[in-house]
Amino acid sequence: MGLARPQPRVALPPVVVEIAADLYAVAGAIPADTSISWIADGLSGWMPIQCYVFRGARDALILDGGLGIHREAIGRGLDHLLAGCDEVRLLVSRWEPDAMVNLPWLVRRYRIGSVLSLGGINPLDFFDGFDAAALQSHAETQAAPATLVPITPGDSLTAGPFEIEVINPSLRLLLTTWFYDKRSHSLFTADSFGFLTNPDAPCPLVARPSASDITVDVLENALAKKFDWLCGAYCDTLVADLERLMSTYRIDRICPTFGAVIEGSDQVAAVMAATIAALERLARRPRQRALAGFDWEAALSPYAVVQDERMARAVIPVTTST
């Protein structure tokens, strides 16, 4: 897997990489072999977890906020990139901690005036709507004095020279939004396609993966780990949506919230083809019962909580009335 690092016009901190003109990833990283439910098994190196910055002449838009444990590193990167900005806004792809936990800190530190997030409530999608209402109410408090600005799929956002389209993907969990930037031809996929690591350092990485890095097996493993509900699911809609994206947009890179940026139109096409094949496999895979093999008898036993064999087993007496 090779690197594609554009030569910066000025020296950038190690936590920052320029992935296209005036478009940056700012990241910390965690060990890729960390036991986390959304990281595929068998990975090595470092898993970057990043936010993105669209930089205009006097304004900037930040996409997501990174992890709380990376706040110091993110601050170093953003201090460098946002110097001289008159206006800074924040765009949120998901109402989940790894995307928004730093929201109050970002608002205070960079005097963010607007927080943009998915705000439409679809009455046909109860769970999305319920979560959106509750979390937006919370965000209005957390983000004060910033203004919460609702966005909807199909909206076009501008930041300096960038024109960013809001996309409602099928491959998602609840309140997740993707974005496509027409200037750089970049697709921002939130928590999807985060399967490539940085083998060398806990920093962001722009990678041109080789064929062995993006096989169907690799994508199947990553999808099953992150979206286990895909096993045995009807995936035709997801496949059709990915095919539509590829036919509608020119995509030169995939920019996930976690994992390396996937650089190159050929690499993007290979990833999408492998993803579609993986989805077709997962649709045929039997769904595993979540509690398969669970010993209910032992769990419900009155002795289940007794861990020390030296302790006398507690027996609950049964009384009968006469």
Short mmCIF file of C-alpha atoms in Angstrom, two decimals:
data_model
loop_
_atom_site.label_atom_id
_atom_site.label_comp_id
_atom_site.label_asym_id
_atom_site.label_seq_id
_atom_site.Cartn_x
_atom_site.Cartn_y
_atom_site.Cartn_z
CA MET A 1 0.00 0.00 0.00
CA GLY A 2 1.66 3.24 -1.13
CA LEU A 3 1.31 6.81 0.02
CA ALA A 4 0.04 9.81 -1.85
CA ARG A 5 1.10 12.91 0.03
CA PRO A 6 0.73 16.19 -1.85
CA GLN A 7 3.66 18.52 -1.24
CA PRO A 8 2.39 21.16 1.24
CA ARG A 9 2.93 24.82 0.53
CA VAL A 10 3.92 25.30 4.17
CA ALA A 11 5.11 22.86 6.79
CA LEU A 12 2.18 21.01 8.33
CA PRO A 13 2.02 19.42 11.78
CA PRO A 14 2.32 15.60 11.72
CA VAL A 15 -1.38 15.28 12.61
CA VAL A 16 -2.38 17.09 9.39
CA VAL A 17 -2.23 15.93 5.78
CA GLU A 18 -3.41 17.87 2.72
CA ILE A 19 -5.45 15.46 0.61
CA ALA A 20 -6.41 17.94 -2.12
CA ALA A 21 -5.94 21.66 -2.61
CA ASP A 22 -7.09 23.38 0.60
CA LEU A 23 -8.70 20.14 1.87
CA TYR A 24 -7.11 18.57 4.94
CA ALA A 25 -7.44 15.59 7.26
CA VAL A 26 -6.61 16.16 10.94
CA ALA A 27 -6.27 12.96 12.94
CA GLY A 28 -5.14 11.12 15.98
CA ALA A 29 -5.03 7.33 15.93
CA ILE A 30 -5.53 4.28 18.11
CA PRO A 31 -3.76 0.91 17.83
CA ALA A 32 -5.54 -1.06 15.11
CA ASP A 33 -5.56 -4.23 17.19
CA THR A 34 -7.64 -2.53 19.90
CA SER A 35 -10.71 -4.57 20.80
CA ILE A 36 -13.47 -2.29 19.54
CA SER A 37 -16.73 -3.44 18.02
CA TRP A 38 -16.32 -1.42 14.82
CA ILE A 39 -12.69 -2.26 13.95
CA ALA A 40 -12.19 -5.36 11.84
CA ASP A 41 -10.19 -8.22 13.32
CA GLY A 42 -6.64 -8.96 12.27
CA LEU A 43 -5.46 -5.40 11.58
CA SER A 44 -2.09 -4.00 12.58
CA GLY A 45 -0.56 -0.53 12.76
CA TRP A 46 -2.65 2.51 13.63
CA MET A 47 -6.27 3.35 12.89
CA PRO A 48 -6.55 7.09 12.08
CA ILE A 49 -9.69 8.81 13.37
CA GLN A 50 -10.03 12.16 11.71
CA CYS A 51 -11.93 15.29 11.05
CA TYR A 52 -11.66 17.17 7.76
CA VAL A 53 -11.15 20.86 7.07
CA PHE A 54 -12.33 22.71 3.96
CA ARG A 55 -10.30 25.92 3.92
CA GLY A 56 -11.36 29.05 2.11
CA ALA A 57 -9.54 32.38 1.91
CA ARG A 58 -11.14 33.71 5.11
CA ASP A 59 -13.48 30.91 6.17
CA ALA A 60 -13.38 27.21 6.98
CA LEU A 61 -15.72 24.28 7.43
CA ILE A 62 -14.80 21.41 9.79
CA LEU A 63 -16.37 18.01 9.13
CA ASP A 64 -16.74 16.03 12.40
CA GLY A 65 -14.66 16.57 15.51
CA GLY A 66 -12.53 13.53 16.27
CA LEU A 67 -12.16 11.68 19.57
CA GLY A 68 -11.88 13.30 22.96
CA ILE A 69 -8.59 11.52 23.66
CA HIS A 70 -7.13 13.22 20.58
CA ARG A 71 -8.25 16.72 21.53
CA GLU A 72 -4.72 18.04 22.07
CA ALA A 73 -3.49 16.72 18.72
CA ILE A 74 -6.58 17.96 16.89
CA GLY A 75 -6.11 21.34 18.51
CA ARG A 76 -2.55 21.57 17.20
CA GLY A 77 -3.72 20.78 13.70
CA LEU A 78 -6.73 23.07 13.71
CA ASP A 79 -4.80 25.96 15.27
CA HIS A 80 -2.49 25.77 12.25
CA LEU A 81 -5.21 25.42 9.63
CA LEU A 82 -7.71 27.93 10.99
CA ALA A 83 -5.29 30.81 11.57
CA GLY A 84 -6.65 33.93 9.87
CA CYS A 85 -10.22 32.62 9.50
CA ASP A 86 -13.03 35.09 10.07
CA GLU A 87 -15.74 32.40 10.03
CA VAL A 88 -15.59 28.75 11.12
CA ARG A 89 -18.50 26.31 10.86
CA LEU A 90 -18.87 22.69 11.91
CA LEU A 91 -20.56 19.98 9.85
CA VAL A 92 -21.59 16.75 11.61
CA SER A 93 -21.94 13.46 9.71
CA ARG A 94 -23.37 11.45 12.62
CA TRP A 95 -24.81 12.06 16.05
CA GLU A 96 -22.39 9.60 17.63
CA PRO A 97 -19.59 10.25 20.13
CA ASP A 98 -16.66 9.69 17.76
CA ALA A 99 -18.05 12.40 15.49
CA MET A 100 -19.39 14.99 17.94
CA VAL A 101 -17.89 14.48 21.41
CA ASN A 102 -15.57 17.46 20.84
CA LEU A 103 -18.39 19.74 19.70
CA PRO A 104 -18.58 22.00 22.82
CA TRP A 105 -14.80 22.35 22.94
CA LEU A 106 -14.57 23.17 19.23
CA VAL A 107 -17.31 25.78 19.49
CA ARG A 108 -15.57 27.56 22.36
CA ARG A 109 -12.01 27.30 21.07
CA TYR A 110 -12.67 28.37 17.48
CA ARG A 111 -15.74 30.55 18.03
CA ILE A 112 -17.79 28.40 15.70
CA GLY A 113 -20.92 30.24 14.68
CA SER A 114 -22.93 27.42 13.06
CA VAL A 115 -23.26 23.68 13.55
CA LEU A 116 -24.77 21.95 10.52
CA SER A 117 -26.40 18.55 10.90
CA LEU A 118 -29.13 16.33 9.57
CA GLY A 119 -32.30 17.91 10.87
CA GLY A 120 -35.27 16.69 8.86
CA ILE A 121 -37.59 14.26 10.67
CA ASN A 122 -39.03 11.65 8.33
CA PRO A 123 -42.37 10.39 9.72
CA LEU A 124 -41.83 7.11 7.87
CA ASP A 125 -38.55 6.55 9.70
CA PHE A 126 -39.55 6.75 13.35
CA PHE A 127 -36.23 5.88 14.90
CA ASP A 128 -34.26 8.42 12.85
CA GLY A 129 -36.82 11.11 13.61
CA PHE A 130 -36.95 10.36 17.33
CA ASP A 131 -33.19 10.39 17.70
CA ALA A 132 -32.86 13.55 15.63
CA ALA A 133 -35.33 15.47 17.78
CA ALA A 134 -33.77 14.39 21.06
CA LEU A 135 -30.16 14.84 20.04
CA GLN A 136 -30.69 18.16 18.33
CA SER A 137 -32.32 19.47 21.48
CA HIS A 138 -29.24 18.38 23.42
CA ALA A 139 -26.91 19.82 20.78
CA GLU A 140 -28.59 23.22 20.95
CA THR A 141 -27.57 23.40 24.59
CA GLN A 142 -24.09 21.98 24.10
CA ALA A 143 -23.27 24.11 21.07
CA ALA A 144 -24.44 27.46 22.45
CA PRO A 145 -23.77 30.15 21.40
CA ALA A 146 -23.50 28.49 17.97
CA THR A 147 -26.62 28.20 15.85
CA LEU A 148 -27.81 24.70 14.95
CA VAL A 149 -28.53 24.66 11.21
CA PRO A 150 -30.55 21.70 9.86
CA ILE A 151 -29.50 20.17 6.56
CA THR A 152 -31.32 17.65 4.39
CA PRO A 153 -30.24 15.23 1.63
CA GLY A 154 -29.80 17.06 -1.65
CA ASP A 155 -28.73 20.33 -0.02
CA SER A 156 -25.66 22.05 -1.42
CA LEU A 157 -23.25 23.61 1.08
CA THR A 158 -20.45 26.02 0.26
CA ALA A 159 -17.16 26.62 2.01
CA GLY A 160 -14.72 28.86 0.21
CA PRO A 161 -14.31 27.33 -3.26
CA PHE A 162 -15.91 24.02 -2.21
CA GLU A 163 -19.43 22.93 -3.14
CA ILE A 164 -20.56 20.03 -0.97
CA GLU A 165 -23.65 17.94 -1.63
CA VAL A 166 -25.52 16.24 1.23
CA ILE A 167 -26.14 12.53 0.52
CA ASN A 168 -28.45 10.10 2.32
CA PRO A 169 -26.70 6.71 1.94
CA SER A 170 -28.32 3.30 2.24
CA LEU A 171 -25.21 1.80 3.84
CA ARG A 172 -25.59 3.43 7.24
CA LEU A 173 -26.84 3.19 10.80
CA LEU A 174 -29.61 5.61 11.77
CA LEU A 175 -28.55 9.28 11.59
CA THR A 176 -25.63 9.12 9.18
CA THR A 177 -24.94 11.50 6.32
CA TRP A 178 -22.39 11.28 3.52
CA PHE A 179 -21.07 14.27 1.58
CA TYR A 180 -19.66 14.76 -1.91
CA ASP A 181 -17.40 17.68 -2.77
CA LYS A 182 -17.66 18.68 -6.42
CA ARG A 183 -14.38 20.61 -6.44
CA SER A 184 -12.07 17.85 -5.22
CA HIS A 185 -14.29 14.94 -6.33
CA SER A 186 -14.12 13.52 -2.80
CA LEU A 187 -16.74 11.29 -1.18
CA PHE A 188 -16.96 11.57 2.62
CA THR A 189 -18.42 8.33 3.94
CA ALA A 190 -18.64 8.80 7.73
CA ASP A 191 -18.19 5.38 9.37
CA SER A 192 -18.09 3.34 6.16
CA PHE A 193 -14.90 2.16 4.38
CA GLY A 194 -12.72 2.54 7.48
CA PHE A 195 -10.61 -0.59 6.97
CA LEU A 196 -7.15 0.67 6.00
CA THR A 197 -4.59 1.49 8.68
CA ASN A 198 -1.42 3.53 8.88
CA PRO A 199 1.35 0.93 9.32
CA ASP A 200 3.96 3.44 10.48
CA ALA A 201 2.61 6.17 12.75
CA PRO A 202 -0.48 7.42 14.65
CA CYS A 203 -1.21 10.02 11.97
CA PRO A 204 -3.61 10.53 9.08
CA LEU A 205 -2.76 8.65 5.91
CA VAL A 206 -3.63 9.06 2.24
CA ALA A 207 -3.22 5.60 0.73
CA ARG A 208 -3.28 4.10 -2.75
CA PRO A 209 -4.13 0.53 -1.74
CA SER A 210 -2.92 -2.41 -3.78
CA ALA A 211 -5.25 -5.13 -5.03
CA SER A 212 -4.36 -7.31 -2.03
CA ASP A 213 -5.54 -4.56 0.35
CA ILE A 214 -9.05 -4.36 -1.12
CA THR A 215 -10.15 -7.91 -1.80
CA VAL A 216 -13.72 -9.08 -1.36
CA ASP A 217 -12.61 -10.97 1.76
CA VAL A 218 -11.20 -7.77 3.29
CA LEU A 219 -14.39 -5.82 2.63
CA GLU A 220 -16.62 -8.66 3.82
CA ASN A 221 -14.70 -8.84 7.08
CA ALA A 222 -14.90 -5.07 7.59
CA LEU A 223 -18.61 -4.88 6.78
CA ALA A 224 -19.54 -7.84 8.95
CA LYS A 225 -17.68 -6.31 11.89
CA LYS A 226 -19.21 -2.85 11.58
CA PHE A 227 -22.66 -3.76 10.20
CA ASP A 228 -23.39 -7.27 11.47
CA TRP A 229 -27.04 -6.84 10.55
CA LEU A 230 -26.02 -7.28 6.90
CA CYS A 231 -25.71 -11.06 7.39
CA GLY A 232 -28.77 -12.63 5.83
CA ALA A 233 -30.20 -9.20 4.98
CA TYR A 234 -31.74 -8.02 1.71
CA CYS A 235 -28.81 -6.07 0.26
CA ASP A 236 -30.06 -5.32 -3.25
CA THR A 237 -31.00 -1.77 -2.27
CA LEU A 238 -27.53 -1.15 -0.86
CA VAL A 239 -25.89 -2.52 -4.00
CA ALA A 240 -28.10 -0.37 -6.23
CA ASP A 241 -27.27 2.73 -4.17
CA LEU A 242 -23.51 2.18 -4.48
CA GLU A 243 -23.87 1.59 -8.23
CA ARG A 244 -25.86 4.82 -8.51
CA LEU A 245 -23.17 6.75 -6.65
CA MET A 246 -20.48 5.44 -8.99
CA SER A 247 -22.49 6.28 -12.10
CA THR A 248 -23.56 9.73 -10.84
CA TYR A 249 -20.36 11.14 -9.39
CA ARG A 250 -16.75 11.27 -10.35
CA ILE A 251 -15.07 9.97 -7.18
CA ASP A 252 -11.31 10.42 -6.93
CA ARG A 253 -11.05 9.49 -3.25
CA ILE A 254 -13.02 8.08 -0.33
CA CYS A 255 -12.66 9.97 2.95
CA PRO A 256 -13.96 8.01 5.96
CA THR A 257 -14.11 9.26 9.53
CA PHE A 258 -11.83 6.43 10.62
CA GLY A 259 -9.28 4.59 8.50
CA ALA A 260 -6.96 5.85 5.80
CA VAL A 261 -8.18 8.06 2.98
CA ILE A 262 -8.47 5.92 -0.17
CA GLU A 263 -6.83 7.83 -3.01
CA GLY A 264 -7.29 7.31 -6.75
CA SER A 265 -10.30 6.77 -9.00
CA ASP A 266 -9.16 3.25 -9.93
CA GLN A 267 -8.77 2.37 -6.25
CA VAL A 268 -12.22 3.79 -5.50
CA ALA A 269 -13.76 1.70 -8.29
CA ALA A 270 -12.02 -1.42 -6.96
CA VAL A 271 -13.24 -0.74 -3.41
CA MET A 272 -16.81 -0.25 -4.61
CA ALA A 273 -16.71 -3.42 -6.72
CA ALA A 274 -15.34 -5.42 -3.78
CA THR A 275 -17.95 -3.90 -1.47
CA ILE A 276 -20.78 -4.88 -3.79
CA ALA A 277 -19.44 -8.44 -4.03
CA ALA A 278 -19.06 -8.55 -0.23
CA LEU A 279 -22.65 -7.38 0.26
CA GLU A 280 -23.87 -10.12 -2.05
CA ARG A 281 -21.92 -12.65 0.01
CA LEU A 282 -23.24 -11.30 3.30
CA ALA A 283 -26.81 -11.50 2.04
CA ARG A 284 -26.31 -15.25 1.62
CA ARG A 285 -24.59 -15.71 4.97
CA PRO A 286 -26.81 -17.09 7.76
CA ARG A 287 -27.46 -14.65 10.53
CA GLN A 288 -25.89 -15.69 13.81
CA ARG A 289 -28.11 -15.64 16.87
CA ALA A 290 -26.83 -12.94 19.20
CA LEU A 291 -27.17 -15.25 22.24
CA ALA A 292 -26.23 -18.51 20.54
CA GLY A 293 -24.60 -20.79 23.09
CA PHE A 294 -25.56 -18.61 26.04
CA ASP A 295 -26.11 -20.71 29.19
CA TRP A 296 -29.42 -19.39 30.45
CA GLU A 297 -29.68 -22.06 33.16
CA ALA A 298 -26.36 -21.01 34.67
CA ALA A 299 -27.14 -17.30 34.32
CA LEU A 300 -30.50 -17.63 36.09
CA SER A 301 -29.23 -19.95 38.80
CA PRO A 302 -29.37 -18.56 42.37
CA TYR A 303 -25.67 -19.44 42.54
CA ALA A 304 -24.70 -17.41 39.45
CA VAL A 305 -23.37 -14.47 41.46
CA VAL A 306 -21.35 -16.57 43.86
CA GLN A 307 -17.77 -16.34 42.59
CA ASP A 308 -15.75 -17.45 45.63
CA GLU A 309 -15.91 -21.21 46.16
CA ARG A 310 -14.94 -20.67 49.79
CA MET A 311 -18.26 -18.96 50.39
CA ALA A 312 -21.25 -21.05 51.38
CA ARG A 313 -23.78 -21.11 48.61
CA ALA A 314 -26.74 -18.94 49.41
CA VAL A 315 -30.06 -20.75 49.09
CA ILE A 316 -33.28 -18.80 49.00
CA PRO A 317 -35.76 -20.71 51.16
CA VAL A 318 -39.19 -21.45 49.75
CA THR A 319 -42.08 -21.13 52.14
CA THR A 320 -45.55 -22.42 51.65
CA SER A 321 -48.66 -21.25 53.35
CA THR A 322 -50.99 -23.67 55.00
#
